[in-house]
mmCIF file of N, CA, C and O in Angstrom:
data_model
loop_
_atom_site.group_PDB
_atom_site.id
_atom_site.type_symbol
_atom_site.label_atom_id
_atom_site.label_comp_id
_atom_site.label_asym_id
_atom_site.label_seq_id
_atom_site.Cartn_x
_atom_site.Cartn_y
_atom_site.Cartn_z
ATOM 1 N N MET A 514 -15.435 36.441 -28.931
ATOM 2 C CA MET A 514 -16.126 35.472 -28.091
ATOM 3 C C MET A 514 -17.621 35.796 -28.077
ATOM 4 O O MET A 514 -18.029 36.943 -27.954
ATOM 5 N N ALA A 515 -18.432 34.780 -28.171
ATOM 6 C CA ALA A 515 -19.888 34.955 -28.202
ATOM 7 C C ALA A 515 -20.412 35.399 -26.834
ATOM 8 O O ALA A 515 -19.851 35.064 -25.795
ATOM 9 N N GLU A 516 -21.485 36.137 -26.874
ATOM 10 C CA GLU A 516 -22.130 36.624 -25.652
ATOM 11 C C GLU A 516 -22.848 35.453 -24.969
ATOM 12 O O GLU A 516 -23.631 34.749 -25.603
ATOM 13 N N SER A 517 -22.614 35.263 -23.666
ATOM 14 C CA SER A 517 -23.307 34.202 -22.930
ATOM 15 C C SER A 517 -24.752 34.623 -22.663
ATOM 16 O O SER A 517 -25.100 35.811 -22.782
ATOM 17 N N ASN A 518 -25.585 33.666 -22.296
ATOM 18 C CA ASN A 518 -26.987 33.995 -21.970
ATOM 19 C C ASN A 518 -27.052 34.984 -20.813
ATOM 20 O O ASN A 518 -27.867 35.903 -20.826
ATOM 21 N N LYS A 519 -26.195 34.811 -19.809
ATOM 22 C CA LYS A 519 -26.183 35.729 -18.666
ATOM 23 C C LYS A 519 -25.818 37.141 -19.125
ATOM 24 O O LYS A 519 -26.467 38.116 -18.738
ATOM 25 N N GLN A 520 -24.793 37.250 -19.948
ATOM 26 C CA GLN A 520 -24.389 38.565 -20.463
ATOM 27 C C GLN A 520 -25.512 39.183 -21.299
ATOM 28 O O GLN A 520 -25.776 40.382 -21.206
ATOM 29 N N ARG A 521 -26.160 38.361 -22.094
ATOM 30 C CA ARG A 521 -27.249 38.855 -22.938
ATOM 31 C C ARG A 521 -28.417 39.352 -22.077
ATOM 32 O O ARG A 521 -28.984 40.411 -22.313
ATOM 33 N N ARG A 522 -28.796 38.578 -21.028
ATOM 34 C CA ARG A 522 -29.863 39.002 -20.107
ATOM 35 C C ARG A 522 -29.516 40.336 -19.463
ATOM 36 O O ARG A 522 -30.353 41.238 -19.393
ATOM 37 N N GLU A 523 -28.286 40.458 -18.983
ATOM 38 C CA GLU A 523 -27.858 41.694 -18.325
ATOM 39 C C GLU A 523 -27.887 42.870 -19.302
ATOM 40 O O GLU A 523 -28.304 43.972 -18.941
ATOM 41 N N ARG A 524 -27.439 42.636 -20.532
ATOM 42 C CA ARG A 524 -27.441 43.706 -21.536
ATOM 43 C C ARG A 524 -28.860 44.150 -21.862
ATOM 44 O O ARG A 524 -29.173 45.341 -21.866
ATOM 45 N N ILE A 525 -29.747 43.194 -22.093
ATOM 46 C CA ILE A 525 -31.137 43.522 -22.445
ATOM 47 C C ILE A 525 -31.822 44.228 -21.278
ATOM 48 O O ILE A 525 -32.515 45.233 -21.473
ATOM 49 N N LYS A 526 -31.629 43.720 -20.050
ATOM 50 C CA LYS A 526 -32.234 44.381 -18.895
ATOM 51 C C LYS A 526 -31.728 45.815 -18.788
ATOM 52 O O LYS A 526 -32.504 46.741 -18.547
ATOM 53 N N GLY A 527 -30.437 46.011 -18.977
ATOM 54 C CA GLY A 527 -29.870 47.352 -18.923
ATOM 55 C C GLY A 527 -30.489 48.276 -19.961
ATOM 56 O O GLY A 527 -30.792 49.443 -19.679
ATOM 57 N N GLU A 528 -30.694 47.766 -21.154
ATOM 58 C CA GLU A 528 -31.311 48.569 -22.211
ATOM 59 C C GLU A 528 -32.765 48.895 -21.894
ATOM 60 O O GLU A 528 -33.219 50.015 -22.121
ATOM 61 N N LEU A 529 -33.498 47.927 -21.338
ATOM 62 C CA LEU A 529 -34.895 48.176 -20.959
ATOM 63 C C LEU A 529 -34.976 49.160 -19.792
ATOM 64 O O LEU A 529 -35.855 50.024 -19.761
ATOM 65 N N LEU A 530 -34.066 49.019 -18.836
ATOM 66 C CA LEU A 530 -34.033 49.963 -17.710
ATOM 67 C C LEU A 530 -33.749 51.381 -18.211
ATOM 68 O O LEU A 530 -34.411 52.337 -17.796
ATOM 69 N N LYS A 531 -32.775 51.501 -19.089
ATOM 70 C CA LYS A 531 -32.432 52.811 -19.643
ATOM 71 C C LYS A 531 -33.641 53.426 -20.350
ATOM 72 O O LYS A 531 -33.918 54.623 -20.221
ATOM 73 N N ARG A 532 -34.380 52.608 -21.073
ATOM 74 C CA ARG A 532 -35.587 53.052 -21.777
ATOM 75 C C ARG A 532 -36.614 53.647 -20.801
ATOM 76 O O ARG A 532 -37.379 54.535 -21.155
ATOM 77 N N ARG A 533 -36.627 53.136 -19.549
ATOM 78 C CA ARG A 533 -37.574 53.586 -18.529
ATOM 79 C C ARG A 533 -36.947 54.582 -17.555
ATOM 80 O O ARG A 533 -37.486 54.828 -16.496
ATOM 81 N N GLY A 534 -35.792 55.106 -17.872
ATOM 82 C CA GLY A 534 -35.166 56.120 -17.029
ATOM 83 C C GLY A 534 -33.923 55.666 -16.296
ATOM 84 O O GLY A 534 -33.163 56.485 -15.797
ATOM 85 N N GLY A 535 -33.739 54.357 -16.129
ATOM 86 C CA GLY A 535 -32.509 53.815 -15.572
ATOM 87 C C GLY A 535 -32.300 53.957 -14.078
ATOM 88 O O GLY A 535 -31.222 53.654 -13.574
ATOM 89 N N LYS A 536 -33.318 54.428 -13.358
ATOM 90 C CA LYS A 536 -33.168 54.578 -11.905
ATOM 91 C C LYS A 536 -34.524 54.427 -11.231
ATOM 92 O O LYS A 536 -35.568 54.484 -11.882
ATOM 93 N N CYS A 537 -34.483 54.250 -9.922
ATOM 94 C CA CYS A 537 -35.705 54.089 -9.135
ATOM 95 C C CYS A 537 -36.558 55.350 -9.237
ATOM 96 O O CYS A 537 -36.074 56.462 -9.041
ATOM 97 N N ALA A 538 -37.827 55.154 -9.528
ATOM 98 C CA ALA A 538 -38.766 56.273 -9.677
ATOM 99 C C ALA A 538 -39.013 56.996 -8.354
ATOM 100 O O ALA A 538 -39.439 58.148 -8.361
ATOM 101 N N THR A 539 -38.728 56.336 -7.237
ATOM 102 C CA THR A 539 -38.967 56.946 -5.934
ATOM 103 C C THR A 539 -37.723 57.615 -5.357
ATOM 104 O O THR A 539 -37.736 58.795 -5.040
ATOM 105 N N CYS A 540 -36.651 56.853 -5.240
ATOM 106 C CA CYS A 540 -35.466 57.374 -4.537
ATOM 107 C C CYS A 540 -34.298 57.726 -5.454
ATOM 108 O O CYS A 540 -33.328 58.327 -5.004
ATOM 109 N N GLY A 541 -34.372 57.341 -6.714
ATOM 110 C CA GLY A 541 -33.311 57.670 -7.657
ATOM 111 C C GLY A 541 -32.138 56.709 -7.677
ATOM 112 O O GLY A 541 -31.158 56.929 -8.385
ATOM 113 N N TYR A 542 -32.217 55.616 -6.917
ATOM 114 C CA TYR A 542 -31.127 54.635 -6.887
ATOM 115 C C TYR A 542 -30.860 54.088 -8.289
ATOM 116 O O TYR A 542 -31.790 53.812 -9.038
ATOM 117 N N TYR A 543 -29.574 53.905 -8.629
ATOM 118 C CA TYR A 543 -29.230 53.390 -9.954
ATOM 119 C C TYR A 543 -27.973 52.529 -9.962
ATOM 120 O O TYR A 543 -27.591 51.993 -10.995
ATOM 121 N N THR A 544 -27.316 52.357 -8.830
ATOM 122 C CA THR A 544 -25.985 51.757 -8.781
ATOM 123 C C THR A 544 -25.928 50.320 -9.299
ATOM 124 O O THR A 544 -25.135 50.018 -10.174
ATOM 125 N N ALA A 545 -26.739 49.428 -8.758
ATOM 126 C CA ALA A 545 -26.691 48.016 -9.152
ATOM 127 C C ALA A 545 -27.936 47.652 -9.958
ATOM 128 O O ALA A 545 -29.050 47.711 -9.449
ATOM 129 N N GLN A 546 -27.713 47.270 -11.186
ATOM 130 C CA GLN A 546 -28.821 46.901 -12.071
ATOM 131 C C GLN A 546 -29.646 45.756 -11.487
ATOM 132 O O GLN A 546 -30.869 45.721 -11.644
ATOM 133 N N SER A 547 -28.989 44.835 -10.776
ATOM 134 C CA SER A 547 -29.704 43.691 -10.198
ATOM 135 C C SER A 547 -30.655 44.112 -9.084
ATOM 136 O O SER A 547 -31.542 43.353 -8.698
ATOM 137 N N ALA A 548 -30.495 45.319 -8.562
ATOM 138 C CA ALA A 548 -31.358 45.823 -7.491
ATOM 139 C C ALA A 548 -32.491 46.688 -8.031
ATOM 140 O O ALA A 548 -33.198 47.335 -7.264
ATOM 141 N N LEU A 549 -32.676 46.693 -9.346
ATOM 142 C CA LEU A 549 -33.771 47.449 -9.969
ATOM 143 C C LEU A 549 -34.747 46.479 -10.614
ATOM 144 O O LEU A 549 -34.344 45.451 -11.171
ATOM 145 N N CYS A 550 -36.025 46.806 -10.521
ATOM 146 C CA CYS A 550 -37.044 45.920 -11.081
ATOM 147 C C CYS A 550 -38.151 46.731 -11.751
ATOM 148 O O CYS A 550 -38.273 47.932 -11.538
ATOM 149 N N PHE A 551 -38.934 46.038 -12.539
ATOM 150 C CA PHE A 551 -40.042 46.646 -13.264
ATOM 151 C C PHE A 551 -41.343 46.411 -12.500
ATOM 152 O O PHE A 551 -41.634 45.295 -12.091
ATOM 153 N N HIS A 552 -42.116 47.475 -12.320
ATOM 154 C CA HIS A 552 -43.405 47.386 -11.634
ATOM 155 C C HIS A 552 -44.492 47.860 -12.592
ATOM 156 O O HIS A 552 -44.454 48.993 -13.074
ATOM 157 N N HIS A 553 -45.442 46.982 -12.872
ATOM 158 C CA HIS A 553 -46.550 47.351 -13.749
ATOM 159 C C HIS A 553 -47.457 48.361 -13.053
ATOM 160 O O HIS A 553 -47.918 48.117 -11.947
ATOM 161 N N ARG A 554 -47.662 49.491 -13.707
ATOM 162 C CA ARG A 554 -48.519 50.537 -13.143
ATOM 163 C C ARG A 554 -49.952 50.040 -12.987
ATOM 164 O O ARG A 554 -50.616 50.355 -12.006
ATOM 165 N N ASN A 555 -50.452 49.301 -13.954
ATOM 166 C CA ASN A 555 -51.802 48.761 -13.898
ATOM 167 C C ASN A 555 -51.715 47.241 -14.040
ATOM 168 O O ASN A 555 -51.485 46.739 -15.138
ATOM 169 N N PRO A 556 -51.913 46.506 -12.946
ATOM 170 C CA PRO A 556 -51.796 45.044 -13.001
ATOM 171 C C PRO A 556 -52.712 44.392 -14.042
ATOM 172 O O PRO A 556 -52.390 43.328 -14.558
ATOM 173 N N GLU A 557 -53.809 45.031 -14.369
ATOM 174 C CA GLU A 557 -54.732 44.445 -15.343
ATOM 175 C C GLU A 557 -54.168 44.475 -16.765
ATOM 176 O O GLU A 557 -54.602 43.707 -17.618
ATOM 177 N N ASP A 558 -53.205 45.355 -17.025
ATOM 178 C CA ASP A 558 -52.568 45.439 -18.339
ATOM 179 C C ASP A 558 -51.367 44.510 -18.472
ATOM 180 O O ASP A 558 -50.785 44.390 -19.546
ATOM 181 N N LYS A 559 -51.001 43.855 -17.387
ATOM 182 C CA LYS A 559 -49.798 43.022 -17.342
ATOM 183 C C LYS A 559 -50.015 41.714 -18.095
ATOM 184 O O LYS A 559 -50.934 40.956 -17.783
ATOM 185 N N LYS A 560 -49.158 41.455 -19.080
ATOM 186 C CA LYS A 560 -49.215 40.187 -19.818
ATOM 187 C C LYS A 560 -48.242 39.172 -19.215
ATOM 188 O O LYS A 560 -48.498 37.981 -19.252
ATOM 189 N N PHE A 561 -47.095 39.665 -18.706
ATOM 190 C CA PHE A 561 -46.093 38.783 -18.113
ATOM 191 C C PHE A 561 -45.117 39.594 -17.276
ATOM 192 O O PHE A 561 -45.022 40.818 -17.422
ATOM 193 N N ASN A 562 -44.391 38.906 -16.383
ATOM 194 C CA ASN A 562 -43.310 39.528 -15.622
ATOM 195 C C ASN A 562 -42.106 39.705 -16.529
ATOM 196 O O ASN A 562 -41.817 38.837 -17.348
ATOM 197 N N ILE A 563 -41.437 40.803 -16.373
ATOM 198 C CA ILE A 563 -40.191 41.007 -17.103
ATOM 199 C C ILE A 563 -39.094 40.439 -16.221
ATOM 200 O O ILE A 563 -38.705 41.041 -15.230
ATOM 201 N N SER A 564 -38.648 39.229 -16.549
ATOM 202 C CA SER A 564 -37.680 38.540 -15.705
ATOM 203 C C SER A 564 -36.573 37.935 -16.557
ATOM 204 O O SER A 564 -36.639 37.945 -17.785
ATOM 205 N N GLY A 565 -35.578 37.393 -15.881
ATOM 206 C CA GLY A 565 -34.374 36.900 -16.523
ATOM 207 C C GLY A 565 -34.555 36.018 -17.742
ATOM 208 O O GLY A 565 -34.067 36.341 -18.819
ATOM 209 N N VAL A 566 -35.247 34.909 -17.602
ATOM 210 C CA VAL A 566 -35.374 33.963 -18.702
ATOM 211 C C VAL A 566 -36.086 34.596 -19.894
ATOM 212 O O VAL A 566 -35.673 34.438 -21.034
ATOM 213 N N ARG A 567 -37.139 35.319 -19.636
ATOM 214 C CA ARG A 567 -37.896 35.939 -20.726
ATOM 215 C C ARG A 567 -37.042 36.919 -21.539
ATOM 216 O O ARG A 567 -37.294 37.132 -22.706
ATOM 217 N N LEU A 568 -36.073 37.516 -20.905
ATOM 218 C CA LEU A 568 -35.257 38.518 -21.590
ATOM 219 C C LEU A 568 -34.509 37.933 -22.784
ATOM 220 O O LEU A 568 -34.216 38.642 -23.738
ATOM 221 N N THR A 569 -34.212 36.657 -22.740
ATOM 222 C CA THR A 569 -33.483 36.041 -23.851
ATOM 223 C C THR A 569 -34.387 35.218 -24.763
ATOM 224 O O THR A 569 -33.944 34.765 -25.806
ATOM 225 N N ARG A 570 -35.634 35.043 -24.393
ATOM 226 C CA ARG A 570 -36.516 34.163 -25.171
ATOM 227 C C ARG A 570 -37.663 34.889 -25.868
ATOM 228 O O ARG A 570 -38.436 34.256 -26.569
ATOM 229 N N MET A 571 -37.773 36.175 -25.662
ATOM 230 C CA MET A 571 -38.885 36.918 -26.264
ATOM 231 C C MET A 571 -38.352 37.969 -27.235
ATOM 232 O O MET A 571 -37.246 38.466 -27.057
ATOM 233 N N ARG A 572 -39.169 38.272 -28.214
ATOM 234 C CA ARG A 572 -38.791 39.297 -29.176
ATOM 235 C C ARG A 572 -38.629 40.637 -28.474
ATOM 236 O O ARG A 572 -39.348 40.963 -27.542
ATOM 237 N N ARG A 573 -37.679 41.402 -28.939
ATOM 238 C CA ARG A 573 -37.370 42.699 -28.330
ATOM 239 C C ARG A 573 -38.587 43.623 -28.311
ATOM 240 O O ARG A 573 -38.854 44.285 -27.307
ATOM 241 N N ALA A 574 -39.341 43.680 -29.390
ATOM 242 C CA ALA A 574 -40.511 44.563 -29.453
ATOM 243 C C ALA A 574 -41.532 44.206 -28.383
ATOM 244 O O ALA A 574 -42.159 45.090 -27.797
ATOM 245 N N VAL A 575 -41.699 42.919 -28.103
ATOM 246 C CA VAL A 575 -42.646 42.470 -27.077
ATOM 247 C C VAL A 575 -42.158 42.908 -25.694
ATOM 248 O O VAL A 575 -42.939 43.391 -24.874
ATOM 249 N N LEU A 576 -40.854 42.756 -25.442
ATOM 250 C CA LEU A 576 -40.278 43.187 -24.162
ATOM 251 C C LEU A 576 -40.409 44.696 -23.984
ATOM 252 O O LEU A 576 -40.748 45.175 -22.902
ATOM 253 N N GLU A 577 -40.150 45.443 -25.037
ATOM 254 C CA GLU A 577 -40.257 46.903 -24.950
ATOM 255 C C GLU A 577 -41.700 47.332 -24.696
ATOM 256 O O GLU A 577 -41.951 48.221 -23.883
ATOM 257 N N GLU A 578 -42.642 46.687 -25.378
ATOM 258 C CA GLU A 578 -44.059 47.015 -25.175
ATOM 259 C C GLU A 578 -44.471 46.765 -23.726
ATOM 260 O O GLU A 578 -45.166 47.579 -23.119
ATOM 261 N N GLU A 579 -44.029 45.637 -23.158
ATOM 262 C CA GLU A 579 -44.385 45.315 -21.771
ATOM 263 C C GLU A 579 -43.678 46.262 -20.796
ATOM 264 O O GLU A 579 -44.276 46.723 -19.827
ATOM 265 N N SER A 580 -42.416 46.573 -21.050
ATOM 266 C CA SER A 580 -41.684 47.462 -20.136
ATOM 267 C C SER A 580 -42.244 48.879 -20.168
ATOM 268 O O SER A 580 -42.137 49.602 -19.180
ATOM 269 N N ASP A 581 -42.865 49.270 -21.276
ATOM 270 C CA ASP A 581 -43.478 50.593 -21.356
ATOM 271 C C ASP A 581 -44.693 50.729 -20.433
ATOM 272 O O ASP A 581 -45.143 51.836 -20.157
ATOM 273 N N LYS A 582 -45.191 49.606 -19.926
ATOM 274 C CA LYS A 582 -46.315 49.616 -18.978
ATOM 275 C C LYS A 582 -45.825 49.714 -17.532
ATOM 276 O O LYS A 582 -46.622 49.670 -16.600
ATOM 277 N N CYS A 583 -44.512 49.826 -17.372
ATOM 278 C CA CYS A 583 -43.898 49.730 -16.049
ATOM 279 C C CYS A 583 -43.173 50.998 -15.637
ATOM 280 O O CYS A 583 -42.770 51.808 -16.465
ATOM 281 N N ASP A 584 -42.983 51.106 -14.319
ATOM 282 C CA ASP A 584 -42.052 52.052 -13.730
ATOM 283 C C ASP A 584 -40.926 51.223 -13.146
ATOM 284 O O ASP A 584 -41.101 50.043 -12.825
ATOM 285 N N VAL A 585 -39.765 51.828 -12.991
ATOM 286 C CA VAL A 585 -38.612 51.144 -12.408
ATOM 287 C C VAL A 585 -38.488 51.550 -10.947
ATOM 288 O O VAL A 585 -38.595 52.729 -10.607
ATOM 289 N N TYR A 586 -38.281 50.545 -10.092
ATOM 290 C CA TYR A 586 -38.078 50.778 -8.662
ATOM 291 C C TYR A 586 -36.904 49.934 -8.183
ATOM 292 O O TYR A 586 -36.658 48.839 -8.702
ATOM 293 N N CYS A 587 -36.209 50.441 -7.152
ATOM 294 C CA CYS A 587 -35.224 49.595 -6.485
ATOM 295 C C CYS A 587 -36.022 48.574 -5.658
ATOM 296 O O CYS A 587 -37.228 48.741 -5.423
ATOM 297 N N LEU A 588 -35.352 47.535 -5.231
ATOM 298 C CA LEU A 588 -36.060 46.473 -4.511
ATOM 299 C C LEU A 588 -36.730 46.977 -3.239
ATOM 300 O O LEU A 588 -37.843 46.553 -2.914
ATOM 301 N N ASN A 589 -36.079 47.887 -2.516
ATOM 302 C CA ASN A 589 -36.678 48.403 -1.278
ATOM 303 C C ASN A 589 -37.939 49.215 -1.571
ATOM 304 O O ASN A 589 -38.981 49.005 -0.943
ATOM 305 N N CYS A 590 -37.848 50.151 -2.499
ATOM 306 C CA CYS A 590 -39.011 50.983 -2.808
ATOM 307 C C CYS A 590 -40.136 50.152 -3.417
ATOM 308 O O CYS A 590 -41.316 50.414 -3.161
ATOM 309 N N HIS A 591 -39.776 49.119 -4.184
ATOM 310 C CA HIS A 591 -40.788 48.236 -4.770
ATOM 311 C C HIS A 591 -41.542 47.479 -3.674
ATOM 312 O O HIS A 591 -42.768 47.389 -3.696
ATOM 313 N N ALA A 592 -40.805 46.980 -2.679
ATOM 314 C CA ALA A 592 -41.440 46.277 -1.562
ATOM 315 C C ALA A 592 -42.344 47.218 -0.769
ATOM 316 O O ALA A 592 -43.466 46.846 -0.388
ATOM 317 N N GLU A 593 -41.886 48.439 -0.541
ATOM 318 C CA GLU A 593 -42.705 49.418 0.183
ATOM 319 C C GLU A 593 -43.962 49.780 -0.611
ATOM 320 O O GLU A 593 -45.042 49.932 -0.030
ATOM 321 N N LEU A 594 -43.835 49.893 -1.925
ATOM 322 C CA LEU A 594 -44.988 50.181 -2.780
ATOM 323 C C LEU A 594 -46.030 49.069 -2.667
ATOM 324 O O LEU A 594 -47.214 49.328 -2.481
ATOM 325 N N HIS A 595 -45.586 47.818 -2.756
ATOM 326 C CA HIS A 595 -46.517 46.699 -2.634
ATOM 327 C C HIS A 595 -47.147 46.661 -1.246
ATOM 328 O O HIS A 595 -48.329 46.342 -1.111
ATOM 329 N N ASP A 596 -46.382 47.009 -0.231
ATOM 330 C CA ASP A 596 -46.920 47.043 1.122
ATOM 331 C C ASP A 596 -48.031 48.093 1.234
ATOM 332 O O ASP A 596 -49.099 47.822 1.785
ATOM 333 N N ARG A 597 -47.781 49.285 0.686
ATOM 334 C CA ARG A 597 -48.805 50.342 0.707
ATOM 335 C C ARG A 597 -50.042 49.932 -0.092
ATOM 336 O O ARG A 597 -51.159 50.284 0.263
ATOM 337 N N GLU A 598 -49.847 49.183 -1.170
ATOM 338 C CA GLU A 598 -50.964 48.732 -2.000
ATOM 339 C C GLU A 598 -51.700 47.550 -1.374
ATOM 340 O O GLU A 598 -52.753 47.155 -1.859
ATOM 341 N N GLY A 599 -51.133 46.998 -0.311
ATOM 342 C CA GLY A 599 -51.788 45.882 0.374
ATOM 343 C C GLY A 599 -51.479 44.520 -0.221
ATOM 344 O O GLY A 599 -52.269 43.595 -0.103
ATOM 345 N N TRP A 600 -50.310 44.385 -0.855
ATOM 346 C CA TRP A 600 -49.924 43.121 -1.474
ATOM 347 C C TRP A 600 -48.691 42.548 -0.801
ATOM 348 O O TRP A 600 -47.824 43.277 -0.347
ATOM 349 N N VAL A 601 -48.603 41.238 -0.768
ATOM 350 C CA VAL A 601 -47.389 40.555 -0.330
ATOM 351 C C VAL A 601 -47.050 39.497 -1.376
ATOM 352 O O VAL A 601 -47.918 39.037 -2.118
ATOM 353 N N HIS A 602 -45.784 39.112 -1.425
ATOM 354 C CA HIS A 602 -45.348 38.043 -2.329
ATOM 355 C C HIS A 602 -45.076 36.806 -1.489
ATOM 356 O O HIS A 602 -44.263 36.830 -0.581
ATOM 357 N N GLU A 603 -45.785 35.737 -1.798
ATOM 358 C CA GLU A 603 -45.591 34.468 -1.094
ATOM 359 C C GLU A 603 -45.435 33.374 -2.129
ATOM 360 O O GLU A 603 -46.275 33.241 -3.028
ATOM 361 N N ASN A 604 -44.352 32.619 -2.027
ATOM 362 C CA ASN A 604 -44.098 31.531 -2.948
ATOM 363 C C ASN A 604 -44.184 31.991 -4.413
ATOM 364 O O ASN A 604 -44.731 31.301 -5.262
ATOM 365 N N GLY A 605 -43.673 33.172 -4.666
ATOM 366 C CA GLY A 605 -43.649 33.689 -6.027
ATOM 367 C C GLY A 605 -44.959 34.225 -6.530
ATOM 368 O O GLY A 605 -45.085 34.583 -7.696
ATOM 369 N N LYS A 606 -45.978 34.288 -5.680
ATOM 370 C CA LYS A 606 -47.292 34.768 -6.102
ATOM 371 C C LYS A 606 -47.662 36.026 -5.332
ATOM 372 O O LYS A 606 -47.372 36.162 -4.159
ATOM 373 N N ARG A 607 -48.345 36.918 -6.008
ATOM 374 C CA ARG A 607 -48.787 38.169 -5.397
ATOM 375 C C ARG A 607 -50.182 37.960 -4.821
ATOM 376 O O ARG A 607 -51.100 37.565 -5.530
ATOM 377 N N THR A 608 -50.305 38.161 -3.517
ATOM 378 C CA THR A 608 -51.592 37.923 -2.854
ATOM 379 C C THR A 608 -51.938 39.108 -1.966
ATOM 380 O O THR A 608 -51.075 39.818 -1.481
ATOM 381 N N LYS A 609 -53.233 39.312 -1.752
ATOM 382 C CA LYS A 609 -53.696 40.363 -0.841
ATOM 383 C C LYS A 609 -53.259 40.033 0.572
ATOM 384 O O LYS A 609 -53.220 38.880 0.970
ATOM 385 N N LYS A 610 -52.958 41.087 1.344
ATOM 386 C CA LYS A 610 -52.597 40.904 2.755
ATOM 387 C C LYS A 610 -53.787 40.413 3.523
ATOM 388 O O LYS A 610 -54.901 40.700 3.236
#
């Protein structure tokens, strides 16, 4: 049976997460892949968000290059990091507090 787009996204995300250590850089959480995200260390180097749709539509080398600019955080630690940095997410956009 052919791999569905959802299965392919999950597989690629898992491989990219593993490439970056596979767990939250702060607390070590690793249980649910859906609760882990990529955080660009330097926002000025960011070309795009590493998100679901892009995982199936972009060349692997491009995804790996972008993920190498990131650290992995669980959703809680990622939110706390943005809070400490003075950022909030509103309507899908990152804005200063």
